[in-house]
Amino acid sequence: MKKYGVNELRKIFLEYFESKDHLAMKSFSLVPHNDKSLLLINSGMAPLKPYFTGQEIPPNKRMVTCQKCIRTGDIDNVGKTARHGTFFEMLGNFSFGDYFKKESLAWTWEFLTEVIGLEPDRLYPSVYLDDDEAWDIWNKEIGITPERIFRFGKEDNFWEHGVGPCGPCSEVYYDRGEKYGCGNPDCTVGCDCDRYMEIWNNVFTQFDNDGNNNYTELEKKNIDTGMGLERLACVVQEVESMFDIDTIKELREHVCKMANAEYGKDYDTDVSIRVITDHIRSVSFMISDGIMPSNEGRGYVLRRLLRRACRHGRLLGISGEFLVELSKTVIKGSKDGYPELEEKQDFIFKVVAKEEEQFNKTIDQGLSILADMEAAMARENVKILSGDHAFKLYDTYGFPFDLTKEILEEKGLGVDDEGFQAAMEVQRTTARAAREQTNYMGADETVYESIDPAITSEFVGYDHLTYDSKITVLTTENEVVDALSDGQAGTIFAEQTPFYATSGGQEADTGYIRTADGEFAVKDTIKLLGGKIGHVGQMVRGMLKIGDTVTLEVEAEKRALSARNHSATHLLQKALRLVLGTHVEQAGSSVNDVRLRFDFTHFSAMTAEEIKQVEEIVNKNIIAALPVTAENMPLDVARKTGAAALFGEKYGDIVRVVSMGDFSKELCGGTHVSNTGVITVFKIISETGVAAGVRRIEALTSKGLMEYYNHLEETLAEAARAVKSSPEQLTDRITVMLSENKALHSEVESLRSKLAQEAVGDVMEQVILVGDVKLLAIKVDGVDMNGLRELGDQLKEKLGDGVIVIASAADGKVNLMTTATEGAVKQGAHAGNLIKAIAGEVGGGGGGRPNMAQAGGKNPAGIDKALAKSKEILAGQISG
Ligand code: ATP
Ligand code: MG
C-alpha cells in the first residue's frame, strides 16, 4: 500500500467521487451560515442541512466535500486517544434523494480497498440492529463473511436529532493490530480502545420521526457519509496516532522542539504535546474564518482552546509566548487545502499574539488567587470551591472557569458548577437587559419551512423602486394561506421585487404592496433560504390573493438615505486600511437611513489624530464625486482584482463587486449611490471597543448629520440660556462659575467642621468607663458619614485611648460610626463587631475593621437604644 500524504488523500477522495458524478465543493466556513442551532460546523453534513431538509435545492443531487470541523465535545479525549482532535477534516459523499445504500456502501468499499489499497481483511463493517438491507449489501454484494459484520444499537448506529429526518448508520472499522489493543479478552470491534478504529460512517436518512418515535419512510432518502481525513491518513501511513501523520507530525515536532521535550517518553508530557498540537490547529483555522476571542459563543470556544494550549505550554516548561510560531507551522502544512490560512496569516498571528499576551498576564494573577482559595479550603476542610469564588476568579480576574475546574480536579478537588452557572446567569440577565433589543418583526420562522423550495424571488431593486409583479406565496404568522385580508399580519412573496432584504449589514426596505383592491404595509423585508424574499407586514385595506398582480413600492427617501450611509461605509473601510493598516477587517456592519455602524479588527483605541485622518480621506473622496459602479464576476476573478471580501462569509460562484472610482472595491450586494458626491458629507460620531481586538465606529452622513448638528445647536443654546449667557460666551461663563463654585466649596467645608464641633458641645462629660476602657457614645444631628469620620478624629484627640460611637440622623436615615484606638483594641475592643451588634437597633447593618467601622440604618427612633447597647457590647468584648 502506498503511504499517501494528507494532502494527497484529500485530493484522491474528491476526485474519486467526482468520477462518480459528484459535485466537489470547497470546505464551508467553520461558522454556520443561517443556522442558529449550531455553534460550529462539526461534520461534512452540517453546512448542507438545508439541502437535506428540502428548504433549499442543491446545485447537484450528488456532492462531495472535505469539510473542516470542530468538535469541542471531544476535548477531553484529545491527547488521550489516538483518534480524536478538536479540529479535523471530514471527507464525505452526499446524495440528496438520489443514490442510496447499495451504491454508497459499494463505493465506500471500493475506495478503501481498491483506490487506497487497505487490506480487506482488516476492515469490519457494522450496521444498525435491524438494518438487514445494509447487512445484505455487505454480505451478499460486497462479499464480507457474516462473522465480520457487526450489529450495533441506537447509540452507535442510528443518527437522530429529535423531530425530523433520521436513520440507521453503517460504520467501517479498521483493525490496527493487537499492539494497539487494550488487552481485554473481550476487546473487539466497537471497543473504546484504539485497536479497532472507526474510520468511516455512512448515514442513511430514510425515516421521519414525528417526535414521538413514530417512524415513517421518507419519500426522498438521503446519504450522508463522514470519514476523518486524519484517521484515514493514520491507517494508510501505518502510524500510531493521528498525531504521527505527515502534516501533524511536523507540528508536533515543532512543539517538542520549543518545549525541549522528547516525544514518547512520558505519558503526561505526551498528552500536553498532543493537546497543544491539536488546539493550535483549531485556533488557527477558527481565526482564519473570522472568529475572534470573546466570552461568549464560538469566541469563547476559541479563547478556551487558546488558553488551554497556553497552559499546557506552561506545564511543559515553555517560557514566554510560543503560539504564533506554531501557528506558522499549521499554515505551512494546511495551506494547500485551505488557502485562506495564508491569506489571513498576519491577522491570525496578531490575534493569537494579543490573546496569549493578555492571558499570560491574567494567568499568573489567577493562579496565585486560586492558590489562596485552595489554602482556605484546606483550612476549612472543604473539597468543593464555591460557585461565587469561581465566578469571582472568572469575572474579576479573567481566569477561565474550565481552568479552575481542571486545576482543582487534578488535585482531587471540585467546584460548585451550579453555583457558578447561577452567578453567570445573573450577570447575563443584567447584560441582556442593558443591551438594546433588536426585535425581529414577523412571523414564527417555522411557517416558512413549509413553502415549496422551488419558489424563489428575483431582486430587481438595483434599477427599480417600483415594480409590478405576481404574488406567489402568502402566509399569516403561522400558516401558508391563499389570501390576506384587512388587518391581518403576514408575509408576501412575489416573483420579482424591488425591496432590499436585510443583508450585508444594510437594513431592509419598507414600503407598500398594492392593487386596486388591497394594500399591505411592508415593515420589514427578509431573505430566506433558497433565494426567497419575504415582505413582512400588515394589511391596511382590502384583500390580496395568490396570483394577484401587485405594485411593489419601496419608500424612496429611506432607501436613498440608506444608500448614502452604505456607500460611505465602503469609503470608511478603505480609509481605515490606509490609516491603520491592512489588518483592518470588517467584523460586522449595520447601515440604515439614520446612521452607519462599522465594526472592524484593530487592537487599540484610535487616536483623535487617526480619526481626523480617516474623516479627511472619506470626505476627500466624497468631494471627488467618484462614479459608483457594480459588476458581476466569478469569485476568483473578484479576488484577483483585490476586492475586499468578508472572511468566513459564504459567497456564491458569481459575486457582485462595487467600485468607487479607483479608490474602493468591495464584494457587496447592497444598494448604493450612483456617485460618491451624493453622500455630501461624513463625520465619525464615536469610536469604541466592542470586544477584545474589535472596534466600532458610528458615523453620519447627509440628513442624519444635519439633524445631529441641529440637535447640538439646540442643546448649546439651551445650556447658554440656563446660565443666562449666549453660546459664544458660554465657555467664559462656565470658567467664572467654576471658580465661584470652588470658593463656595471651601467655605462650606470650614463651616461644616465648625458646626460639627458646636453640635457636639462639651461632650467629654458623657465619657463613661467600661471596665477601664473609656467609651464615648453620642448622638449628633444632621451630619453625614464624612462629617462623622471627621468628628470622630477630632474627638479621638480629646479622648485619648478609648472607643467612640457616634450616631446621627440625617434625611430620615441613620449614620453610625465607631472607632477604637490601638490601646482599646489591645484590651479586646472591636469596632467592626460592635457596630454589627448595635446596627440592628436602627434597622440597618454594617461592619468593618477592629479600629474603624461604619453602618447605615433606616430607623432614627432606635438611636438611643443602639447607643445604650454599645456599652453592653463593649463590656462583653473586653471581658471576653
Ligand atoms: P468516535 O466514536 O470515534 O468519536 P464518532 O462516532 O463520533 O467517532 P462520527 O460522528 O460518525 O464519528 O463522524 C464520522 C467520522 O469522522 C468518524 O468515522 C471519524 O473518522 C471522524 N471523526 C469523528 N470525530 C473525530 C475527532 N474528534 N477527531 C478526528 N476524527 C473524527
Ligand atoms: Mg465522537
mmCIF file of N, CA, C and O and ligand atoms in Angstrom, residues 71 73-74 77 83-84 88 198 231, ligand 2:
data_model
loop_
_atom_site.group_PDB
_atom_site.id
_atom_site.type_symbol
_atom_site.label_atom_id
_atom_site.label_comp_id
_atom_site.label_asym_id
_atom_site.label_seq_id
_atom_site.Cartn_x
_atom_site.Cartn_y
_atom_site.Cartn_z
ATOM 1 N N ARG A 71 -15.001 19.801 16.966
ATOM 2 C CA ARG A 71 -15.869 19.103 17.929
ATOM 3 C C ARG A 71 -15.333 19.343 19.337
ATOM 4 O O ARG A 71 -14.398 18.665 19.767
ATOM 5 N N GLY A 73 -16.915 18.752 21.921
ATOM 6 C CA GLY A 73 -17.378 17.637 22.749
ATOM 7 C C GLY A 73 -16.292 16.589 22.938
ATOM 8 O O GLY A 73 -16.319 15.823 23.895
ATOM 9 N N ASP A 74 -15.331 16.558 22.039
ATOM 10 C CA ASP A 74 -14.266 15.558 22.133
ATOM 11 C C ASP A 74 -13.048 16.073 22.900
ATOM 12 O O ASP A 74 -12.028 15.383 22.979
ATOM 13 N N ASN A 77 -11.079 13.901 25.203
ATOM 14 C CA ASN A 77 -10.380 12.767 24.598
ATOM 15 C C ASN A 77 -9.063 13.185 23.963
ATOM 16 O O ASN A 77 -8.180 12.359 23.736
ATOM 17 N N ARG A 83 -7.207 8.944 18.216
ATOM 18 C CA ARG A 83 -8.061 9.266 17.076
ATOM 19 C C ARG A 83 -8.934 10.498 17.220
ATOM 20 O O ARG A 83 -9.761 10.757 16.354
ATOM 21 N N HIS A 84 -8.786 11.265 18.286
ATOM 22 C CA HIS A 84 -9.642 12.439 18.456
ATOM 23 C C HIS A 84 -8.872 13.753 18.413
ATOM 24 O O HIS A 84 -7.855 13.910 19.068
ATOM 25 N N PHE A 88 -10.592 18.592 12.975
ATOM 26 C CA PHE A 88 -10.225 17.574 11.990
ATOM 27 C C PHE A 88 -10.945 17.865 10.681
ATOM 28 O O PHE A 88 -11.809 18.730 10.620
ATOM 29 N N GLU A 198 -12.814 3.357 14.259
ATOM 30 C CA GLU A 198 -13.866 3.717 13.302
ATOM 31 C C GLU A 198 -13.277 4.737 12.345
ATOM 32 O O GLU A 198 -12.754 5.763 12.776
ATOM 33 N N ARG A 231 -7.793 10.265 10.416
ATOM 34 C CA ARG A 231 -7.841 8.842 10.776
ATOM 35 C C ARG A 231 -7.467 7.977 9.578
ATOM 36 O O ARG A 231 -6.760 6.981 9.708
HETATM 37 MG MG MG B 2 -17.357 11.012 18.637
#
